[in-house]
């Protein structure tokens, strides 16, 4: 199916058709054009000296000096600290085993690192390396739709260019929020060796690494070869007080009901037997007991163990004090080890033709860790597995069953509602990712004459693949648990089966029992990219204000992706998060053209006025054709002032995971608004909630899935900005130069691919009885949510506006050195995410929700002092205050306002300091640097709504100082 084209795109296409014939016939000789300021790094005769402020679009350039001064050791850390960045993955996320599968089929990306611009999501940011796309990530838990920046070693980078504007008409899909273009090193002469070491004060988490490079040139060739090694040790959550409990300030209230002693919720065989009051009768609306309704909700006393077996007299009623604190088993910082080799060679065949080859191989070994895997059995288990919920009978003949009757989920009258056991005997869950990424690119480039003009051309071929295997230890086979709890005679007929004891408390699951129920689980995933492109650029003909320049090209891409869970998962026998096989591919053919039209030069209305026009047509094998366009203006009224604007259409094609992802489970941290009341409200009663209902666990399992009928997201972006380099601050006693910039941005995305927010669905159903929301989940007779569907669709609309401000001031050099100040600030004035009903979701500026935040204000200020071989850099990073829902902390003293369900996260300022020395007298150069990030040891604000570690790992630093040292030599 061919999609209707936007009016702007159609107009751009018409202009391209009119202009290209002129390009074929225009051969009029012209004078050599003067140096131009458009899209150049150095400007002739302009006061606007900074390259990122010269172009028709806002490009922020992070030089190698900026990178070294930051103290960060990965590309992700650098770009995630830009003021326009949002919530990207990083190694502070300990996701595996804690969340399940997100709705987009991309998996949790364990060990990966991504970049998010304008808070629009990593999958709406295009990552390029030397202008060419990079392969998407694999981490063994899904088919990723964003680039893992950890596959690109920092040692390879010369600079990073960040375009914070829509660019689909230039680059195609994904470039809605912007583009990150990583420019690699080319012109090195000789060798370099860099060593670095750092760790968190009081926490550990040591990181160290080495980078080796060697480059050179001769008359016809240029090369750069390198190798990189990086190692990061883990930090346990137990080392940070706020991370060592499920929710700070709430004790065990948000702990798990799967405990080492077990939680047993069942109906006795004799419904009037209360076991001496241990299992009370239910009550009606008047409070009168209901005959035959006895229900047990019991556990063993904390830490009690009964290897010889238990009786009913050993049990007590289950309460908050018996919940399990899973938090200390998590990781505050995940371990990571990365090894890379890379190289590129450029060779000049003739003065007009040259070629290049670029190769990279990267290995990543990383890990996540979670508490021992809970075993949930019973009709209220909510784990979407028949072995646990509907075909289970714990036989009365099981030698460890102390109750003397079958506990069953089968038949018309099941009596086992919930059994939650935390088998600490099997150890914590450990998820190890082994990821191998290779990238090979080659191409030719050159020049040719068109009349008296010189045009440039290039052709490129790329093949790349990222493959991952995730090995999971500490999980269980639920089918074998089912068998080991059944009739011992049947168990005896199964090889290796040993009757299982879930009733005796910690230490009573023996090694023989574990050997039968505890497998090693291996999942695999892969992403592959094949790309071919051809481009040509040059001046078409001379106009009244200068030459009409153009670029045009063709591009072909093919994406292949797959996720293959372990055979026991596919068979439905995995006790952990269920998932299915995902496999798919698609390809796209594209053509684009771009024009730079000079409209004015040196007139009464200003010095320059340039119009840029671009259009791109993309033909996808999945949904058909899509056309996007872009127009921009660049006006320089005087040599010290520049105005620029652009309007762009964009789109994002559905990813393989979004299209072909199969049913899987996401364990969402949700607060049931009906939980905890002695008598349910009318809305809760209408929802099937009985009196005295209490939510069993803070996490509720949600079923997610891809959708092959998805259409692409479509966007509109507007940018208006200005740059001023005042002449009164140019080379005077108090200033060498001053650059000021301001940019307004607006993004509007329609048909956003997303699943409805589960908490919002739950709240909306109870508040309004919205039939669509209420149909998304089911409750058991006891009120527990046992089914929650949350499937992807084109149902969202996102609107965001904001402003970027920049100022760079360099002082004249004095005897005491030179000072430079560089400030950047982003103000997010609007962020609206509308759901499928048109209602706004809670995500907006100044709010922390779903483990991420949109600070209304964020900024950085770097003060850089240099004198001879010495330099000192002081960087301040500011994050505005936020508010959040108190979540599971509502009603506790740590919540600022329980009545309004509001908690505040105070504003945060980090201070980074680095002292560096560079001496060219030793070898070809020696570099030393000592630094501290988070100099004051600032702790992140407490986050009550965050799922792990009591803080937002995508917004804030780890607690405490990070102290580091670097040594580099050139030879």
Coordinates of C-alpha atoms in Angstrom, one line a residue, residues 443-664:
X443 CA 33.5 2.5 -0.6
X444 CA 34.8 4.7 -3.3
X445 CA 34.7 8.5 -3.6
X446 CA 36.0 11.0 -6.0
X447 CA 35.4 14.1 -8.1
X448 CA 34.5 14.7 -11.7
X449 CA 34.1 17.8 -13.8
X450 CA 30.8 19.2 -15.0
X451 CA 31.8 22.0 -17.3
X452 CA 34.0 24.2 -15.1
X453 CA 32.5 22.9 -11.9
X454 CA 33.7 20.0 -9.8
X455 CA 31.2 17.5 -8.4
X456 CA 31.9 15.0 -5.6
X457 CA 30.5 11.5 -5.6
X458 CA 30.7 8.4 -3.3
X459 CA 29.4 4.9 -3.1
X460 CA 29.3 2.8 0.0
X461 CA 28.7 -0.8 1.0
X462 CA 28.1 -1.9 4.6
X463 CA 27.5 -5.3 6.3
X464 CA 27.2 -5.6 10.0
X465 CA 25.9 -7.9 12.6
X466 CA 25.5 -8.0 16.4
X467 CA 24.9 -11.4 18.0
X468 CA 24.2 -12.1 21.7
X469 CA 23.8 -15.0 24.0
X470 CA 22.4 -14.5 27.4
X471 CA 23.1 -17.3 29.9
X472 CA 20.8 -17.4 32.9
X473 CA 21.6 -19.3 36.1
X474 CA 19.4 -19.5 39.2
X475 CA 16.1 -20.0 37.3
X476 CA 13.7 -23.0 37.4
X477 CA 11.7 -25.4 35.2
X478 CA 8.1 -25.0 36.2
X479 CA 7.0 -28.3 34.6
X480 CA 9.5 -30.1 36.7
X481 CA 8.4 -28.2 39.8
X482 CA 4.8 -29.4 38.9
X483 CA 6.0 -33.0 38.6
X484 CA 8.1 -32.9 41.8
X485 CA 5.1 -31.7 43.8
X486 CA 2.7 -34.3 42.5
X487 CA 2.2 -37.9 43.4
X488 CA 5.5 -39.4 44.5
X489 CA 4.8 -42.5 42.5
X490 CA 4.5 -40.6 39.3
X491 CA 7.6 -38.6 40.2
X492 CA 9.5 -41.9 40.7
X493 CA 8.8 -42.8 37.1
X494 CA 10.5 -39.7 35.8
X495 CA 14.3 -39.7 35.4
X496 CA 15.9 -37.6 38.1
X497 CA 12.7 -36.5 39.8
X498 CA 12.9 -36.0 43.5
X499 CA 9.8 -34.9 45.6
X500 CA 10.2 -31.2 46.2
X501 CA 9.9 -29.5 49.6
X502 CA 8.4 -26.0 49.5
X503 CA 7.1 -26.2 53.0
X504 CA 10.1 -26.5 55.3
X505 CA 11.7 -23.1 55.2
X506 CA 15.1 -21.9 54.1
X507 CA 17.7 -24.7 53.6
X508 CA 15.2 -27.5 53.0
X509 CA 15.4 -27.6 49.2
X510 CA 18.3 -30.1 48.8
X511 CA 20.9 -30.2 46.1
X512 CA 19.1 -33.3 44.7
X513 CA 15.9 -31.4 44.4
X514 CA 17.7 -28.4 42.8
X515 CA 19.4 -30.7 40.3
X516 CA 16.0 -31.7 38.9
X517 CA 14.3 -28.3 38.8
X518 CA 17.1 -25.8 38.1
X519 CA 18.4 -25.6 34.5
X520 CA 20.8 -23.3 32.8
X521 CA 18.8 -21.1 30.4
X522 CA 20.3 -19.7 27.2
X523 CA 18.6 -17.1 25.0
X524 CA 20.0 -15.7 21.7
X525 CA 19.3 -12.7 19.7
X526 CA 20.7 -11.1 16.5
X527 CA 20.5 -7.9 14.5
X528 CA 22.0 -7.5 11.0
X529 CA 22.3 -4.6 8.7
X530 CA 23.1 -4.6 4.9
X531 CA 23.4 -1.2 3.3
X532 CA 24.4 0.2 -0.1
X533 CA 24.3 3.9 -1.0
X534 CA 25.4 6.3 -3.7
X535 CA 25.6 10.1 -3.5
X536 CA 26.6 13.0 -5.7
X537 CA 27.0 16.6 -4.8
X538 CA 28.1 19.9 -6.4
X539 CA 27.0 23.2 -7.8
X540 CA 24.4 23.1 -10.5
X541 CA 24.6 26.7 -11.9
X542 CA 25.2 30.2 -10.8
X543 CA 22.3 32.3 -9.5
X544 CA 22.0 36.0 -8.8
X545 CA 23.2 35.4 -5.2
X546 CA 25.7 32.5 -5.8
X547 CA 25.7 28.9 -7.0
X548 CA 22.8 26.6 -6.6
X549 CA 24.2 23.6 -4.7
X550 CA 22.7 20.2 -4.5
X551 CA 23.1 16.7 -3.3
X552 CA 21.2 13.6 -4.4
X553 CA 21.5 9.9 -3.8
X554 CA 20.1 6.4 -3.6
X555 CA 20.2 4.0 -0.6
X556 CA 19.2 0.4 0.0
X557 CA 19.0 -1.2 3.4
X558 CA 18.0 -4.6 4.7
X559 CA 17.4 -5.4 8.3
X560 CA 17.3 -9.0 9.8
X561 CA 16.6 -9.7 13.4
X562 CA 15.8 -12.6 15.6
X563 CA 15.3 -13.6 19.2
X564 CA 15.4 -17.3 20.2
X565 CA 14.6 -18.1 23.8
X566 CA 15.8 -21.3 25.4
X567 CA 13.9 -24.5 24.3
X568 CA 12.3 -24.8 27.8
X569 CA 10.9 -21.3 27.4
X570 CA 9.5 -22.0 24.0
X571 CA 7.9 -25.2 25.4
X572 CA 6.3 -23.2 28.2
X573 CA 8.4 -24.8 31.0
X574 CA 10.4 -21.7 32.1
X575 CA 9.4 -20.5 35.6
X576 CA 10.7 -17.0 34.7
X577 CA 9.3 -14.5 32.3
X578 CA 7.7 -16.3 29.3
X579 CA 8.5 -15.3 25.8
X580 CA 8.4 -16.7 22.3
X581 CA 10.5 -16.8 19.2
X582 CA 10.7 -13.5 17.2
X583 CA 12.1 -13.5 13.7
X584 CA 11.7 -11.1 10.8
X585 CA 13.3 -8.9 8.1
X586 CA 12.4 -6.1 5.8
X587 CA 14.1 -3.9 3.3
X588 CA 13.8 -0.4 2.0
X589 CA 14.8 1.5 -1.2
X590 CA 15.2 5.2 -1.0
X591 CA 16.0 8.2 -3.1
X592 CA 16.6 11.8 -1.9
X593 CA 17.6 15.2 -3.2
X594 CA 18.7 18.3 -1.4
X595 CA 19.2 21.9 -2.6
X596 CA 20.9 24.9 -1.1
X597 CA 19.4 28.0 -2.9
X598 CA 21.2 31.4 -2.3
X599 CA 18.5 34.0 -2.3
X600 CA 20.4 37.1 -1.3
X601 CA 24.0 38.3 -1.0
X602 CA 25.2 41.7 0.3
X603 CA 22.0 43.7 -0.1
X604 CA 20.2 46.3 2.0
X605 CA 18.3 43.5 3.7
X606 CA 21.3 41.7 4.9
X607 CA 24.5 39.9 3.9
X608 CA 23.1 36.4 3.1
X609 CA 19.8 34.6 2.8
X610 CA 19.8 30.9 1.9
X611 CA 17.0 28.5 1.3
X612 CA 17.4 24.8 1.8
X613 CA 15.0 22.2 0.4
X614 CA 15.2 18.5 0.8
X615 CA 12.9 15.5 0.0
X616 CA 13.2 11.8 0.4
X617 CA 11.1 8.9 -0.9
X618 CA 11.3 5.6 1.0
X619 CA 9.7 2.3 -0.2
X620 CA 9.4 -0.3 2.5
X621 CA 8.6 -3.9 2.0
X622 CA 6.4 -3.9 5.1
X623 CA 4.1 -0.9 4.7
X624 CA 4.8 0.7 1.3
X625 CA 6.0 4.2 0.4
X626 CA 6.6 7.3 2.5
X627 CA 7.7 10.7 1.3
X628 CA 9.1 13.4 3.6
X629 CA 10.3 16.9 3.0
X630 CA 12.2 19.7 4.7
X631 CA 12.6 23.4 4.2
X632 CA 15.0 25.7 6.0
X633 CA 16.1 29.3 5.9
X634 CA 19.4 30.8 7.0
X635 CA 19.6 34.6 7.2
X636 CA 22.6 36.6 8.2
X637 CA 21.5 40.3 8.3
X638 CA 24.9 41.4 9.5
X639 CA 28.2 39.6 9.9
X640 CA 27.7 39.1 13.6
X641 CA 24.1 37.9 13.6
X642 CA 22.5 34.7 12.2
X643 CA 18.9 33.6 12.1
X644 CA 17.8 30.1 11.0
X645 CA 14.7 28.1 10.8
X646 CA 13.5 24.7 9.5
X647 CA 10.3 22.8 9.1
X648 CA 10.6 19.1 8.6
X649 CA 8.4 16.1 8.1
X650 CA 9.7 12.8 9.5
X651 CA 8.7 9.2 10.1
X652 CA 9.9 6.1 11.9
X653 CA 9.2 2.6 10.5
X654 CA 8.1 -0.1 12.9
X655 CA 11.0 -2.2 14.1
X656 CA 11.3 -5.9 13.8
X657 CA 10.4 -6.4 17.4
X658 CA 7.4 -4.1 17.1
X659 CA 6.2 -5.9 14.1
X660 CA 6.9 -9.5 14.8
X661 CA 7.4 -9.7 18.6
X662 CA 5.4 -12.7 20.1
X663 CA 3.5 -12.8 23.3
X664 CA 5.8 -12.2 26.3

